[in-house]
Protein backbone atom coordinates (compact mmCIF):
# COMPACT_ATOMS: atom_id res chain seq x y z
CA UNK A 1 0.00 0.00 0.00
CA UNK A 2 1.32 3.40 -0.90
CA UNK A 3 2.10 5.80 1.92
CA UNK A 4 -0.70 8.26 2.30
CA UNK A 5 0.48 11.80 1.54
CA UNK A 6 -0.50 14.74 3.70
CA UNK A 7 -3.95 15.84 2.55
CA UNK A 8 -3.43 19.46 3.30
CA UNK A 9 -1.02 21.89 4.84
CA UNK A 10 2.55 22.65 3.94
CA UNK A 11 3.50 18.97 3.37
CA UNK A 12 0.81 18.51 0.72
CA UNK A 13 1.88 17.84 -2.85
CA UNK A 14 0.10 20.94 -4.16
CA UNK A 15 2.12 23.14 -1.80
CA UNK A 16 5.46 22.14 -3.28
CA UNK A 17 6.21 25.59 -4.64
CA UNK A 18 5.46 27.33 -1.36
CA UNK A 19 7.53 24.72 0.46
CA UNK A 20 10.50 25.44 -1.77
CA UNK A 21 10.17 29.15 -1.12
CA UNK A 22 10.18 28.50 2.64
CA UNK A 23 13.16 26.13 2.37
CA UNK A 24 15.06 28.92 0.59
CA UNK A 25 14.30 31.34 3.43
CA UNK A 26 15.22 28.74 6.06
CA UNK A 27 18.49 27.98 4.28
CA UNK A 28 19.48 31.64 4.37
CA UNK A 29 18.57 31.72 8.08
CA UNK A 30 20.68 28.60 8.64
CA UNK A 31 23.74 30.26 7.06
CA UNK A 32 23.17 33.46 9.04
CA UNK A 33 23.23 31.45 12.27
CA UNK A 34 26.33 29.51 11.24
CA UNK A 35 28.18 32.73 10.39
CA UNK A 36 27.02 34.28 13.66
CA UNK A 37 28.48 31.31 15.54
CA UNK A 38 31.85 31.92 13.83
CA UNK A 39 31.73 35.66 14.50
CA UNK A 40 30.69 35.26 18.13
CA UNK A 41 33.36 32.64 18.82
CA UNK A 42 36.03 35.06 17.51
CA UNK A 43 34.57 38.09 19.27
CA UNK A 44 34.17 36.25 22.55
CA UNK A 45 37.90 35.52 22.56
CA UNK A 46 39.65 38.47 20.85
CA UNK A 47 38.70 41.48 23.02
CA UNK A 48 41.22 42.80 25.54
CA UNK A 49 40.70 44.78 28.71
CA UNK A 50 38.63 44.96 31.89
CA UNK A 51 35.69 46.48 30.07
CA UNK A 52 35.55 43.64 27.59
CA UNK A 53 34.66 41.00 30.16
CA UNK A 54 30.90 41.51 30.13
CA UNK A 55 30.82 41.40 26.32
CA UNK A 56 33.07 38.35 26.15
CA UNK A 57 30.94 36.39 28.62
CA UNK A 58 27.70 37.36 26.96
CA UNK A 59 28.95 36.36 23.48
CA UNK A 60 30.28 32.99 24.71
CA UNK A 61 26.81 32.18 26.00
CA UNK A 62 25.23 33.35 22.74
CA UNK A 63 27.43 30.97 20.72
CA UNK A 64 25.50 28.01 22.15
CA UNK A 65 22.16 29.69 21.57
CA UNK A 66 22.94 30.61 17.94
CA UNK A 67 24.21 27.08 17.30
CA UNK A 68 20.91 25.77 18.66
CA UNK A 69 19.09 28.07 16.21
CA UNK A 70 21.17 26.71 13.31
CA UNK A 71 20.18 23.18 14.32
CA UNK A 72 16.50 24.14 14.52
CA UNK A 73 16.61 25.68 11.03
CA UNK A 74 18.40 22.59 9.67
CA UNK A 75 15.82 20.27 11.22
CA UNK A 76 12.95 22.23 9.72
CA UNK A 77 14.57 22.22 6.25
CA UNK A 78 14.66 18.42 6.52
CA UNK A 79 11.05 18.17 7.69
CA UNK A 80 9.95 20.17 4.65
CA UNK A 81 11.67 17.58 2.38
CA UNK A 82 14.70 19.83 1.80
CA UNK A 83 18.38 19.04 2.20
CA UNK A 84 20.66 20.97 4.53
CA UNK A 85 23.46 22.37 2.32
CA UNK A 86 27.12 21.43 2.62
CA UNK A 87 29.84 23.81 3.75
CA UNK A 88 31.04 24.56 0.21
CA UNK A 89 27.88 26.55 -0.38
CA UNK A 90 28.66 28.91 2.48
CA UNK A 91 29.19 32.58 1.62
CA UNK A 92 30.27 35.00 4.32
CA UNK A 93 28.44 38.34 4.68
CA UNK A 94 29.25 39.72 8.13
CA UNK A 95 31.88 42.29 7.12
CA UNK A 96 30.91 44.34 10.20
CA UNK A 97 31.91 41.57 12.63
CA UNK A 98 35.53 41.20 11.53
CA UNK A 99 38.17 41.75 14.22
CA UNK A 100 38.83 45.46 14.88
CA UNK A 101 42.30 46.97 14.49
CA UNK A 102 42.69 47.28 18.27
CA UNK A 103 41.35 44.44 20.39
CA UNK A 104 40.32 46.99 23.04
CA UNK A 105 37.84 48.47 20.55
CA UNK A 106 34.75 47.08 22.25
CA UNK A 107 32.39 49.57 20.62
CA UNK A 108 33.22 48.02 17.23
CA UNK A 109 32.19 44.60 18.54
CA UNK A 110 28.99 45.90 20.19
CA UNK A 111 27.92 47.69 16.99
CA UNK A 112 28.72 44.59 14.92
CA UNK A 113 26.58 42.41 17.17
CA UNK A 114 23.68 44.88 16.95
CA UNK A 115 23.98 44.81 13.15
CA UNK A 116 23.99 40.99 13.05
CA UNK A 117 20.98 40.75 15.36
CA UNK A 118 19.12 43.39 13.38
CA UNK A 119 19.74 41.43 10.16
CA UNK A 120 18.41 38.28 11.82
CA UNK A 121 15.34 40.13 13.11
CA UNK A 122 14.59 41.45 9.61
CA UNK A 123 15.02 38.09 7.90
CA UNK A 124 13.04 36.14 10.51
CA UNK A 125 10.22 38.66 10.31
CA UNK A 126 10.16 37.94 6.55
CA UNK A 127 9.86 34.20 7.25
CA UNK A 128 7.04 34.77 9.73
CA UNK A 129 5.18 36.75 7.05
CA UNK A 130 5.86 34.20 4.29
CA UNK A 131 4.61 31.28 6.40
CA UNK A 132 1.48 33.02 7.64
CA UNK A 133 -1.57 30.86 7.05
CA UNK A 134 0.41 28.13 5.24
CA UNK A 135 3.08 26.77 7.58
CA UNK A 136 2.21 27.26 11.23
CA UNK A 137 4.99 25.06 12.57
CA UNK A 138 7.79 27.00 10.87
CA UNK A 139 6.08 30.23 11.86
CA UNK A 140 5.83 29.18 15.50
CA UNK A 141 9.49 28.08 15.58
CA UNK A 142 10.73 31.29 13.97
CA UNK A 143 8.65 33.48 16.29
CA UNK A 144 10.43 31.87 19.22
CA UNK A 145 13.86 32.38 17.63
CA UNK A 146 12.92 35.99 16.79
CA UNK A 147 12.21 36.49 20.49
CA UNK A 148 15.77 35.33 21.32
CA UNK A 149 17.30 37.70 18.74
CA UNK A 150 15.30 40.65 20.05
CA UNK A 151 16.64 39.84 23.52
CA UNK A 152 20.20 39.74 22.19
CA UNK A 153 19.82 43.05 20.38
CA UNK A 154 18.27 44.73 23.40
CA UNK A 155 21.13 43.58 25.63
CA UNK A 156 23.78 44.96 23.28
CA UNK A 157 21.85 48.21 22.78
CA UNK A 158 22.14 48.56 26.55
CA UNK A 159 25.91 48.04 26.37
CA UNK A 160 26.16 50.65 23.61
CA UNK A 161 24.10 53.13 25.63
CA UNK A 162 26.58 52.89 28.46
CA UNK A 163 29.48 53.72 26.13
CA UNK A 164 27.50 56.57 24.55
CA UNK A 165 26.68 58.03 27.97
CA UNK A 166 30.41 58.14 28.69
CA UNK A 167 31.19 59.71 25.34
CA UNK A 168 33.05 56.61 24.16
CA UNK A 169 30.76 55.69 21.27
FE1 LIG B 1 20.17 33.16 16.28
FE1 LIG C 1 21.21 36.32 18.28
PDB file of C-alpha atoms and ligand atoms in Angstrom:
ATOM      1  CA  UNK A   1       0.000   0.000   0.000  1.00  0.00           C
ATOM      2  CA  UNK A   2       1.318   3.404  -0.902  1.00  0.00           C
ATOM      3  CA  UNK A   3       2.105   5.803   1.920  1.00  0.00           C
ATOM      4  CA  UNK A   4      -0.697   8.259   2.296  1.00  0.00           C
ATOM      5  CA  UNK A   5       0.484  11.798   1.542  1.00  0.00           C
ATOM      6  CA  UNK A   6      -0.503  14.735   3.700  1.00  0.00           C
ATOM      7  CA  UNK A   7      -3.948  15.838   2.554  1.00  0.00           C
ATOM      8  CA  UNK A   8      -3.429  19.460   3.301  1.00  0.00           C
ATOM      9  CA  UNK A   9      -1.021  21.888   4.842  1.00  0.00           C
ATOM     10  CA  UNK A  10       2.555  22.649   3.938  1.00  0.00           C
ATOM     11  CA  UNK A  11       3.496  18.970   3.365  1.00  0.00           C
ATOM     12  CA  UNK A  12       0.806  18.513   0.719  1.00  0.00           C
ATOM     13  CA  UNK A  13       1.879  17.844  -2.853  1.00  0.00           C
ATOM     14  CA  UNK A  14       0.096  20.943  -4.156  1.00  0.00           C
ATOM     15  CA  UNK A  15       2.119  23.142  -1.800  1.00  0.00           C
ATOM     16  CA  UNK A  16       5.464  22.136  -3.279  1.00  0.00           C
ATOM     17  CA  UNK A  17       6.209  25.592  -4.640  1.00  0.00           C
ATOM     18  CA  UNK A  18       5.455  27.326  -1.359  1.00  0.00           C
ATOM     19  CA  UNK A  19       7.530  24.723   0.461  1.00  0.00           C
ATOM     20  CA  UNK A  20      10.501  25.441  -1.775  1.00  0.00           C
ATOM     21  CA  UNK A  21      10.172  29.154  -1.120  1.00  0.00           C
ATOM     22  CA  UNK A  22      10.179  28.497   2.640  1.00  0.00           C
ATOM     23  CA  UNK A  23      13.157  26.127   2.374  1.00  0.00           C
ATOM     24  CA  UNK A  24      15.060  28.921   0.585  1.00  0.00           C
ATOM     25  CA  UNK A  25      14.296  31.344   3.426  1.00  0.00           C
ATOM     26  CA  UNK A  26      15.222  28.741   6.056  1.00  0.00           C
ATOM     27  CA  UNK A  27      18.494  27.977   4.281  1.00  0.00           C
ATOM     28  CA  UNK A  28      19.484  31.645   4.372  1.00  0.00           C
ATOM     29  CA  UNK A  29      18.568  31.721   8.076  1.00  0.00           C
ATOM     30  CA  UNK A  30      20.681  28.604   8.644  1.00  0.00           C
ATOM     31  CA  UNK A  31      23.742  30.262   7.063  1.00  0.00           C
ATOM     32  CA  UNK A  32      23.170  33.457   9.043  1.00  0.00           C
ATOM     33  CA  UNK A  33      23.227  31.454  12.273  1.00  0.00           C
ATOM     34  CA  UNK A  34      26.330  29.506  11.243  1.00  0.00           C
ATOM     35  CA  UNK A  35      28.176  32.726  10.394  1.00  0.00           C
ATOM     36  CA  UNK A  36      27.021  34.283  13.662  1.00  0.00           C
ATOM     37  CA  UNK A  37      28.481  31.311  15.538  1.00  0.00           C
ATOM     38  CA  UNK A  38      31.845  31.924  13.831  1.00  0.00           C
ATOM     39  CA  UNK A  39      31.734  35.658  14.496  1.00  0.00           C
ATOM     40  CA  UNK A  40      30.694  35.260  18.134  1.00  0.00           C
ATOM     41  CA  UNK A  41      33.362  32.635  18.821  1.00  0.00           C
ATOM     42  CA  UNK A  42      36.028  35.058  17.507  1.00  0.00           C
ATOM     43  CA  UNK A  43      34.569  38.086  19.267  1.00  0.00           C
ATOM     44  CA  UNK A  44      34.173  36.245  22.546  1.00  0.00           C
ATOM     45  CA  UNK A  45      37.898  35.518  22.559  1.00  0.00           C
ATOM     46  CA  UNK A  46      39.647  38.469  20.851  1.00  0.00           C
ATOM     47  CA  UNK A  47      38.701  41.480  23.022  1.00  0.00           C
ATOM     48  CA  UNK A  48      41.221  42.796  25.545  1.00  0.00           C
ATOM     49  CA  UNK A  49      40.702  44.781  28.713  1.00  0.00           C
ATOM     50  CA  UNK A  50      38.633  44.956  31.891  1.00  0.00           C
ATOM     51  CA  UNK A  51      35.685  46.481  30.068  1.00  0.00           C
ATOM     52  CA  UNK A  52      35.546  43.638  27.586  1.00  0.00           C
ATOM     53  CA  UNK A  53      34.659  41.002  30.164  1.00  0.00           C
ATOM     54  CA  UNK A  54      30.898  41.509  30.134  1.00  0.00           C
ATOM     55  CA  UNK A  55      30.825  41.398  26.323  1.00  0.00           C
ATOM     56  CA  UNK A  56      33.070  38.350  26.148  1.00  0.00           C
ATOM     57  CA  UNK A  57      30.936  36.385  28.621  1.00  0.00           C
ATOM     58  CA  UNK A  58      27.703  37.360  26.957  1.00  0.00           C
ATOM     59  CA  UNK A  59      28.954  36.356  23.481  1.00  0.00           C
ATOM     60  CA  UNK A  60      30.281  32.993  24.711  1.00  0.00           C
ATOM     61  CA  UNK A  61      26.809  32.176  25.996  1.00  0.00           C
ATOM     62  CA  UNK A  62      25.225  33.349  22.741  1.00  0.00           C
ATOM     63  CA  UNK A  63      27.431  30.965  20.719  1.00  0.00           C
ATOM     64  CA  UNK A  64      25.498  28.011  22.147  1.00  0.00           C
ATOM     65  CA  UNK A  65      22.160  29.687  21.572  1.00  0.00           C
ATOM     66  CA  UNK A  66      22.944  30.608  17.945  1.00  0.00           C
ATOM     67  CA  UNK A  67      24.213  27.076  17.303  1.00  0.00           C
ATOM     68  CA  UNK A  68      20.910  25.770  18.657  1.00  0.00           C
ATOM     69  CA  UNK A  69      19.088  28.075  16.211  1.00  0.00           C
ATOM     70  CA  UNK A  70      21.169  26.707  13.309  1.00  0.00           C
ATOM     71  CA  UNK A  71      20.182  23.175  14.318  1.00  0.00           C
ATOM     72  CA  UNK A  72      16.499  24.144  14.517  1.00  0.00           C
ATOM     73  CA  UNK A  73      16.606  25.684  11.034  1.00  0.00           C
ATOM     74  CA  UNK A  74      18.404  22.594   9.673  1.00  0.00           C
ATOM     75  CA  UNK A  75      15.821  20.269  11.220  1.00  0.00           C
ATOM     76  CA  UNK A  76      12.952  22.227   9.724  1.00  0.00           C
ATOM     77  CA  UNK A  77      14.570  22.215   6.254  1.00  0.00           C
ATOM     78  CA  UNK A  78      14.655  18.421   6.517  1.00  0.00           C
ATOM     79  CA  UNK A  79      11.047  18.172   7.690  1.00  0.00           C
ATOM     80  CA  UNK A  80       9.949  20.175   4.653  1.00  0.00           C
ATOM     81  CA  UNK A  81      11.670  17.584   2.378  1.00  0.00           C
ATOM     82  CA  UNK A  82      14.697  19.826   1.799  1.00  0.00           C
ATOM     83  CA  UNK A  83      18.377  19.044   2.196  1.00  0.00           C
ATOM     84  CA  UNK A  84      20.661  20.967   4.532  1.00  0.00           C
ATOM     85  CA  UNK A  85      23.459  22.369   2.320  1.00  0.00           C
ATOM     86  CA  UNK A  86      27.116  21.432   2.620  1.00  0.00           C
ATOM     87  CA  UNK A  87      29.843  23.807   3.752  1.00  0.00           C
ATOM     88  CA  UNK A  88      31.042  24.558   0.205  1.00  0.00           C
ATOM     89  CA  UNK A  89      27.879  26.551  -0.377  1.00  0.00           C
ATOM     90  CA  UNK A  90      28.660  28.906   2.479  1.00  0.00           C
ATOM     91  CA  UNK A  91      29.187  32.578   1.624  1.00  0.00           C
ATOM     92  CA  UNK A  92      30.266  35.002   4.319  1.00  0.00           C
ATOM     93  CA  UNK A  93      28.435  38.339   4.677  1.00  0.00           C
ATOM     94  CA  UNK A  94      29.251  39.716   8.132  1.00  0.00           C
ATOM     95  CA  UNK A  95      31.883  42.286   7.115  1.00  0.00           C
ATOM     96  CA  UNK A  96      30.907  44.341  10.201  1.00  0.00           C
ATOM     97  CA  UNK A  97      31.914  41.571  12.628  1.00  0.00           C
ATOM     98  CA  UNK A  98      35.526  41.200  11.526  1.00  0.00           C
ATOM     99  CA  UNK A  99      38.166  41.748  14.221  1.00  0.00           C
ATOM    100  CA  UNK A 100      38.833  45.461  14.877  1.00  0.00           C
ATOM    101  CA  UNK A 101      42.300  46.966  14.494  1.00  0.00           C
ATOM    102  CA  UNK A 102      42.687  47.281  18.269  1.00  0.00           C
ATOM    103  CA  UNK A 103      41.351  44.439  20.388  1.00  0.00           C
ATOM    104  CA  UNK A 104      40.317  46.985  23.040  1.00  0.00           C
ATOM    105  CA  UNK A 105      37.837  48.468  20.546  1.00  0.00           C
ATOM    106  CA  UNK A 106      34.745  47.078  22.252  1.00  0.00           C
ATOM    107  CA  UNK A 107      32.393  49.567  20.620  1.00  0.00           C
ATOM    108  CA  UNK A 108      33.218  48.021  17.231  1.00  0.00           C
ATOM    109  CA  UNK A 109      32.185  44.604  18.543  1.00  0.00           C
ATOM    110  CA  UNK A 110      28.994  45.900  20.186  1.00  0.00           C
ATOM    111  CA  UNK A 111      27.924  47.691  16.993  1.00  0.00           C
ATOM    112  CA  UNK A 112      28.719  44.585  14.922  1.00  0.00           C
ATOM    113  CA  UNK A 113      26.575  42.411  17.168  1.00  0.00           C
ATOM    114  CA  UNK A 114      23.678  44.880  16.950  1.00  0.00           C
ATOM    115  CA  UNK A 115      23.984  44.814  13.146  1.00  0.00           C
ATOM    116  CA  UNK A 116      23.992  40.986  13.053  1.00  0.00           C
ATOM    117  CA  UNK A 117      20.978  40.749  15.363  1.00  0.00           C
ATOM    118  CA  UNK A 118      19.116  43.394  13.376  1.00  0.00           C
ATOM    119  CA  UNK A 119      19.741  41.433  10.163  1.00  0.00           C
ATOM    120  CA  UNK A 120      18.407  38.281  11.818  1.00  0.00           C
ATOM    121  CA  UNK A 121      15.338  40.130  13.111  1.00  0.00           C
ATOM    122  CA  UNK A 122      14.590  41.452   9.610  1.00  0.00           C
ATOM    123  CA  UNK A 123      15.019  38.095   7.903  1.00  0.00           C
ATOM    124  CA  UNK A 124      13.036  36.139  10.508  1.00  0.00           C
ATOM    125  CA  UNK A 125      10.216  38.655  10.307  1.00  0.00           C
ATOM    126  CA  UNK A 126      10.158  37.939   6.552  1.00  0.00           C
ATOM    127  CA  UNK A 127       9.860  34.195   7.251  1.00  0.00           C
ATOM    128  CA  UNK A 128       7.037  34.770   9.728  1.00  0.00           C
ATOM    129  CA  UNK A 129       5.180  36.745   7.055  1.00  0.00           C
ATOM    130  CA  UNK A 130       5.860  34.196   4.288  1.00  0.00           C
ATOM    131  CA  UNK A 131       4.607  31.278   6.404  1.00  0.00           C
ATOM    132  CA  UNK A 132       1.477  33.023   7.640  1.00  0.00           C
ATOM    133  CA  UNK A 133      -1.565  30.862   7.047  1.00  0.00           C
ATOM    134  CA  UNK A 134       0.411  28.125   5.236  1.00  0.00           C
ATOM    135  CA  UNK A 135       3.077  26.766   7.584  1.00  0.00           C
ATOM    136  CA  UNK A 136       2.212  27.265  11.225  1.00  0.00           C
ATOM    137  CA  UNK A 137       4.992  25.060  12.567  1.00  0.00           C
ATOM    138  CA  UNK A 138       7.787  26.999  10.866  1.00  0.00           C
ATOM    139  CA  UNK A 139       6.080  30.227  11.856  1.00  0.00           C
ATOM    140  CA  UNK A 140       5.830  29.177  15.498  1.00  0.00           C
ATOM    141  CA  UNK A 141       9.485  28.081  15.582  1.00  0.00           C
ATOM    142  CA  UNK A 142      10.730  31.293  13.970  1.00  0.00           C
ATOM    143  CA  UNK A 143       8.650  33.483  16.295  1.00  0.00           C
ATOM    144  CA  UNK A 144      10.429  31.874  19.219  1.00  0.00           C
ATOM    145  CA  UNK A 145      13.855  32.382  17.625  1.00  0.00           C
ATOM    146  CA  UNK A 146      12.925  35.986  16.792  1.00  0.00           C
ATOM    147  CA  UNK A 147      12.215  36.495  20.492  1.00  0.00           C
ATOM    148  CA  UNK A 148      15.769  35.333  21.318  1.00  0.00           C
ATOM    149  CA  UNK A 149      17.296  37.701  18.739  1.00  0.00           C
ATOM    150  CA  UNK A 150      15.295  40.654  20.054  1.00  0.00           C
ATOM    151  CA  UNK A 151      16.645  39.842  23.519  1.00  0.00           C
ATOM    152  CA  UNK A 152      20.204  39.744  22.186  1.00  0.00           C
ATOM    153  CA  UNK A 153      19.824  43.047  20.376  1.00  0.00           C
ATOM    154  CA  UNK A 154      18.273  44.731  23.396  1.00  0.00           C
ATOM    155  CA  UNK A 155      21.132  43.580  25.631  1.00  0.00           C
ATOM    156  CA  UNK A 156      23.779  44.963  23.276  1.00  0.00           C
ATOM    157  CA  UNK A 157      21.849  48.206  22.785  1.00  0.00           C
ATOM    158  CA  UNK A 158      22.143  48.563  26.550  1.00  0.00           C
ATOM    159  CA  UNK A 159      25.906  48.040  26.366  1.00  0.00           C
ATOM    160  CA  UNK A 160      26.155  50.647  23.612  1.00  0.00           C
ATOM    161  CA  UNK A 161      24.099  53.126  25.633  1.00  0.00           C
ATOM    162  CA  UNK A 162      26.584  52.889  28.460  1.00  0.00           C
ATOM    163  CA  UNK A 163      29.482  53.722  26.135  1.00  0.00           C
ATOM    164  CA  UNK A 164      27.502  56.567  24.551  1.00  0.00           C
ATOM    165  CA  UNK A 165      26.683  58.026  27.973  1.00  0.00           C
ATOM    166  CA  UNK A 166      30.415  58.136  28.693  1.00  0.00           C
ATOM    167  CA  UNK A 167      31.186  59.712  25.337  1.00  0.00           C
ATOM    168  CA  UNK A 168      33.052  56.607  24.157  1.00  0.00           C
ATOM    169  CA  UNK A 169      30.764  55.688  21.273  1.00  0.00           C
TER     170      UNK A 169
HETATM  171 FE1  LIG B   1      20.174  33.161  16.279  1.00  0.00          FE
HETATM  172 FE1  LIG B   2      21.207  36.319  18.278  1.00  0.00          FE
END
